[in-house]
């Protein structure tokens, strides 16, 4: 029998390459104050279900890859919370950033970890603080993205928009590839309302969910080509991986990486970007205003979390009670949140302004409430 050529061997190796999910858990989640705090940000809160968002994130990866092949990238402050919330993830797979440097350095760190195990391993990088209602549809989209990534594409998941949302980035789709996949024509920043309406009507745009799938070697090459300063800082970290020098190399060289997002650093520049459209009931759970999208509502559109919430002649309200009873009477479209040591009340339409409360607390040095 003739021996396989080097090209055939590489193709077989790529086809069998393992899948390594990477959960990004570095966010601060200030829009969910007073529930979220510096030491317990959004991803550790049970916002969509009775389980924290990060636990739900790992659960929906069942069937994609086992927990032993899953990595989590986070800061030192949150590493104990990650290990407690996700005990099935091996302790060495919790990658701790020396400092927050945006998503490109975080993904570079995870890529180095996977490349050490399998240079052609496929990373499925996803945020830890989102919600997916249709897990089967999500897994099918990821499976399609993995096959494209094995062929050398850098793939993102695009969500079919359901409204002219101004709080999300968009992806303009290009020519068809295999299956449902399309080439990416461009990434668009968060639009104003008229532009978002045009995007929705055109049918050419998808929401950018911030989820990327790629081979480790492909991303390392992309870093060298598009982000050489990051690649240069990553090289000594890669060289020391798995040795006693690893921790020292990480502390020394990670801060030299440009604090840039993967969208700006790679996705907007690379030519091999593809998108898989998905209808998986996705939500970024970006504010209290989003809870009716992911939580059951009563006949008046209210969301009530807690056993002692009383809603009388109220409609479209979001009420979260911790220990004390909360009664809301004759109100419409308000948010009321009791965290025990602090309370928040505001119109639902101003949910994004919660971060202004955090800024005010910082200005008054009320650090115990942050």
XYZ file of C-alpha atoms in Angstrom:
370
model
C 0.000 0.000 0.000
C 1.364 3.424 -0.957
C 2.321 5.673 1.918
C 0.233 8.774 2.469
C 1.772 11.992 1.250
C 2.733 14.710 3.725
C -0.248 16.773 2.510
C -2.627 13.852 3.093
C -1.178 13.276 6.552
C -1.669 16.944 7.440
C -5.250 16.823 6.159
C -5.991 13.728 8.246
C -4.427 15.349 11.302
C -6.517 18.487 10.800
C -9.727 16.483 10.349
C -9.099 14.659 13.628
C -7.963 17.765 15.505
C -9.544 18.032 18.910
C -11.944 20.812 19.896
C -11.059 23.039 22.847
C -13.750 25.408 24.136
C -12.411 28.622 25.667
C -14.732 30.527 28.018
C -13.862 34.211 28.357
C -14.648 35.243 31.926
C -12.897 38.574 32.342
C -15.886 40.953 32.235
C -16.905 43.284 35.063
C -20.650 43.615 34.345
C -21.255 47.072 35.853
C -24.712 47.284 34.233
C -26.062 44.804 36.796
C -25.198 46.754 39.929
C -26.169 46.260 42.750
C -26.243 42.506 42.024
C -22.879 42.574 40.261
C -19.802 43.758 42.118
C -16.080 43.875 41.369
C -15.613 40.586 43.202
C -18.753 38.983 41.698
C -19.399 40.223 38.166
C -22.247 39.415 35.818
C -21.060 35.973 34.664
C -21.383 34.618 38.209
C -24.996 35.757 38.609
C -28.102 33.588 37.966
C -29.662 36.150 35.646
C -31.311 33.983 32.987
C -32.019 30.833 35.011
C -31.409 29.555 38.524
C -27.766 28.906 37.650
C -24.984 31.447 37.041
C -24.423 32.425 33.413
C -20.945 30.878 33.391
C -22.364 27.531 34.558
C -24.937 27.641 31.765
C -22.147 28.441 29.315
C -20.234 25.275 30.212
C -23.441 23.212 30.178
C -24.293 24.174 26.587
C -20.867 22.928 25.490
C -21.838 19.357 26.355
C -21.473 17.452 23.126
C -19.049 20.024 21.708
C -16.112 18.901 23.860
C -15.626 17.463 27.370
C -14.801 19.733 30.337
C -11.253 18.333 30.479
C -10.615 20.038 27.103
C -12.230 23.311 28.194
C -10.242 26.388 29.185
C -11.362 29.499 31.051
C -9.548 32.838 30.845
C -10.063 35.199 33.785
C -8.329 37.562 36.169
C -6.720 36.595 39.475
C -9.605 38.019 41.511
C -12.155 35.760 39.827
C -10.119 32.565 39.452
C -11.421 31.111 42.770
C -15.008 31.828 41.666
C -14.370 30.091 38.341
C -12.941 27.001 40.017
C -15.854 26.845 42.440
C -18.491 27.343 39.740
C -16.873 24.953 37.230
C -15.290 22.107 39.245
C -15.297 19.831 36.168
C -12.760 22.088 34.423
C -9.213 21.019 35.399
C -7.441 23.551 37.597
C -4.538 24.028 35.121
C -7.107 24.939 32.451
C -8.070 28.092 34.337
C -5.760 30.589 32.648
C -5.183 33.655 34.811
C -4.299 36.910 33.088
C -1.751 39.039 34.977
C -3.868 42.056 34.007
C -6.875 42.817 31.819
C -5.728 43.578 28.256
C -8.933 43.144 26.197
C -9.905 40.094 24.161
C -6.979 39.728 21.727
C -4.358 39.064 24.465
C -6.797 36.799 26.329
C -7.407 34.759 23.181
C -3.684 34.713 22.448
C -3.068 33.193 25.876
C -5.664 30.487 25.266
C -4.284 29.835 21.776
C -0.821 29.275 23.227
C -2.263 26.802 25.750
C -4.086 24.823 23.065
C -1.158 24.914 20.623
C 0.993 23.325 23.328
C -1.411 20.360 23.397
C -2.405 20.231 19.725
C -0.979 22.753 17.216
C -3.982 22.172 14.933
C -6.519 22.010 17.730
C -9.719 23.973 17.137
C -10.625 26.645 19.672
C -14.269 27.578 20.255
C -14.011 30.939 22.027
C -17.176 32.256 23.637
C -18.170 34.790 26.303
C -19.187 33.525 29.735
C -22.060 35.979 30.256
C -24.559 35.270 27.482
C -27.736 33.195 27.243
C -28.836 30.689 24.597
C -32.418 29.430 24.588
C -32.044 26.767 21.851
C -28.970 24.750 22.844
C -29.411 22.206 20.029
C -29.383 24.967 17.401
C -26.333 26.514 19.056
C -24.456 23.215 19.010
C -25.352 22.648 15.352
C -23.991 26.098 14.447
C -20.797 25.445 16.405
C -20.351 22.058 14.677
C -20.590 23.763 11.280
C -18.132 26.438 12.409
C -15.673 23.775 13.618
C -15.592 22.110 10.189
C -14.916 25.470 8.528
C -12.178 26.184 11.059
C -10.556 22.824 10.329
C -10.360 23.941 6.683
C -8.430 27.067 7.697
C -11.117 29.704 8.214
C -11.476 31.973 11.214
C -15.193 31.656 11.891
C -17.642 33.735 13.867
C -21.271 33.040 14.736
C -23.742 35.638 13.526
C -27.184 35.915 15.087
C -30.195 36.616 12.882
C -31.456 40.002 14.133
C -35.001 40.202 15.455
C -35.170 43.979 15.899
C -33.229 47.132 14.909
C -30.883 46.853 17.888
C -28.452 49.760 18.370
C -26.462 48.157 21.190
C -24.811 45.383 19.121
C -22.132 45.279 16.465
C -23.173 43.835 13.100
C -21.649 41.531 10.475
C -22.395 42.079 6.794
C -22.485 38.732 5.008
C -20.777 38.111 1.664
C -20.714 35.266 -0.814
C -21.832 31.763 0.200
C -19.358 29.123 1.335
C -20.356 25.582 2.297
C -23.595 24.833 4.166
C -25.105 27.979 5.634
C -21.749 29.716 5.995
C -20.917 32.972 4.234
C -17.805 35.022 3.819
C -17.728 38.166 5.928
C -17.902 41.376 3.895
C -17.295 43.646 6.861
C -17.848 44.206 10.547
C -20.011 47.224 11.378
C -19.901 49.185 14.625
C -22.986 49.756 16.756
C -25.349 51.723 14.498
C -27.820 54.501 15.153
C -31.522 53.657 14.950
C -32.106 54.512 11.256
C -29.016 52.520 10.229
C -30.075 49.545 12.370
C -33.486 49.621 10.680
C -31.781 49.566 7.271
C -29.647 46.614 8.352
C -32.734 44.698 9.468
C -34.664 45.337 6.244
C -31.722 44.470 3.978
C -31.320 40.930 5.328
C -27.562 41.263 4.785
C -26.564 41.811 8.406
C -26.239 39.619 11.473
C -25.593 40.493 15.097
C -22.014 39.939 16.211
C -22.177 37.515 19.165
C -18.445 37.689 19.922
C -17.942 33.953 19.387
C -14.960 32.780 17.302
C -13.833 29.341 16.092
C -10.376 28.717 14.596
C -7.376 26.414 14.500
C -4.564 27.300 16.874
C -1.929 27.431 14.122
C -4.150 29.617 11.931
C -4.651 32.170 14.698
C -0.950 32.215 15.588
C -0.186 33.056 11.943
C -2.873 35.744 11.996
C -1.270 37.313 15.067
C 2.134 37.348 13.334
C 0.686 38.996 10.229
C -1.809 41.453 11.711
C -0.594 41.998 15.299
C 3.192 41.534 15.262
C 3.708 43.290 18.606
C 1.308 40.840 20.265
C 2.948 37.883 18.511
C 6.383 39.027 19.719
C 5.175 39.249 23.327
C 3.454 35.869 23.050
C 6.494 33.982 21.743
C 8.464 33.822 25.032
C 5.272 32.807 26.836
C 4.791 29.956 24.362
C 8.447 28.930 24.662
C 8.141 28.647 28.450
C 4.753 26.897 28.465
C 4.762 23.726 30.546
C 8.030 24.602 32.298
C 8.917 26.202 35.612
C 9.562 29.446 33.747
C 5.972 29.724 32.519
C 4.549 31.849 35.318
C 7.477 34.263 35.240
C 7.319 34.575 31.450
C 3.580 35.266 31.581
C 3.976 37.981 34.221
C 6.817 39.622 32.311
C 5.559 39.546 28.726
C 1.740 39.555 28.896
C 1.600 43.288 29.805
C 3.517 44.028 26.581
C 0.597 42.830 24.464
C -1.494 45.638 22.934
C -4.800 46.051 24.755
C -6.914 45.426 21.659
C -10.085 43.490 20.886
C -9.909 40.409 18.656
C -12.484 42.070 16.387
C -10.293 45.082 15.703
C -6.948 43.278 15.822
C -7.779 40.253 13.664
C -11.388 39.875 12.478
C -11.567 43.231 10.684
C -8.223 42.643 8.936
C -7.953 38.949 8.040
C -9.144 37.711 4.641
C -10.168 34.206 5.754
C -13.091 35.258 7.959
C -16.359 33.327 7.643
C -19.657 33.570 9.483
C -22.204 30.883 10.338
C -25.705 32.403 10.753
C -27.552 31.033 13.775
C -31.069 31.119 15.199
C -30.368 29.837 18.690
C -32.323 32.238 20.876
C -29.200 34.219 21.750
C -29.116 37.150 24.171
C -26.133 38.991 25.562
C -28.179 39.730 28.719
C -26.739 43.224 28.539
C -28.867 44.951 31.177
C -31.885 44.535 33.443
C -33.957 45.596 30.440
C -33.022 42.267 28.786
C -34.371 40.018 31.546
C -37.852 39.702 29.960
C -36.076 38.126 26.953
C -34.613 35.320 29.063
C -36.920 35.019 32.094
C -40.581 33.975 32.269
C -43.025 36.879 32.437
C -46.522 37.086 33.857
C -49.587 38.099 31.842
C -48.639 41.764 32.257
C -45.062 41.296 31.051
C -43.494 41.538 34.513
C -40.397 39.608 35.588
C -40.321 38.756 39.299
C -37.249 37.117 40.861
C -37.587 36.191 44.528
C -40.290 34.605 46.638
C -41.686 37.824 48.125
C -42.427 40.015 45.108
C -45.907 41.553 44.960
C -46.986 43.232 41.718
C -50.289 45.116 41.821
C -51.563 46.961 38.757
C -48.004 46.809 37.380
C -46.895 46.085 33.816
C -43.546 45.526 32.110
C -41.616 45.721 35.375
C -38.448 43.878 36.413
C -38.276 43.219 40.147
C -35.516 41.310 41.941
C -35.870 40.686 45.674
C -33.149 39.151 47.823
C -34.327 38.939 51.435
C -36.985 41.572 51.968
C -40.451 41.611 50.403
C -40.910 44.119 47.580
C -44.297 45.481 46.516
C -44.707 47.472 43.285
C -48.067 49.176 42.832
C -49.394 51.060 39.824
C -46.058 51.207 38.034
C -45.123 50.522 34.425
C -41.741 49.629 32.914
C -39.611 50.129 36.031
C -36.682 48.161 37.442
C -36.478 47.518 41.183
C -33.512 45.517 42.502
C -32.759 44.820 46.159
C -29.297 43.342 46.791
C -29.542 43.457 50.573
C -27.023 46.244 51.132
C -28.148 48.462 48.236
C -31.256 49.083 46.155
C -31.732 50.264 42.576
C -34.864 51.893 41.117
C -35.008 53.295 37.584
C -37.132 53.334 34.406
C -36.500 50.159 32.406
C -35.576 52.179 29.325
C -32.633 53.665 31.250
C -31.141 50.347 32.295
C -27.882 51.205 30.512
C -27.442 54.125 32.923
C -26.748 51.801 35.846
C -23.061 52.266 35.113
C -23.491 55.932 36.062
C -24.346 54.752 39.575
C -21.074 52.829 39.648
C -19.217 55.941 38.526
C -20.892 57.983 41.277
C -19.938 55.407 43.907
C -16.338 55.509 42.725
C -16.328 59.305 42.890
C -17.553 59.177 46.493
C -15.099 56.350 47.287
C -17.901 54.024 48.421
C -15.654 51.068 47.702
C -17.638 48.665 49.875
C -20.539 48.979 47.441
C -18.497 48.331 44.301
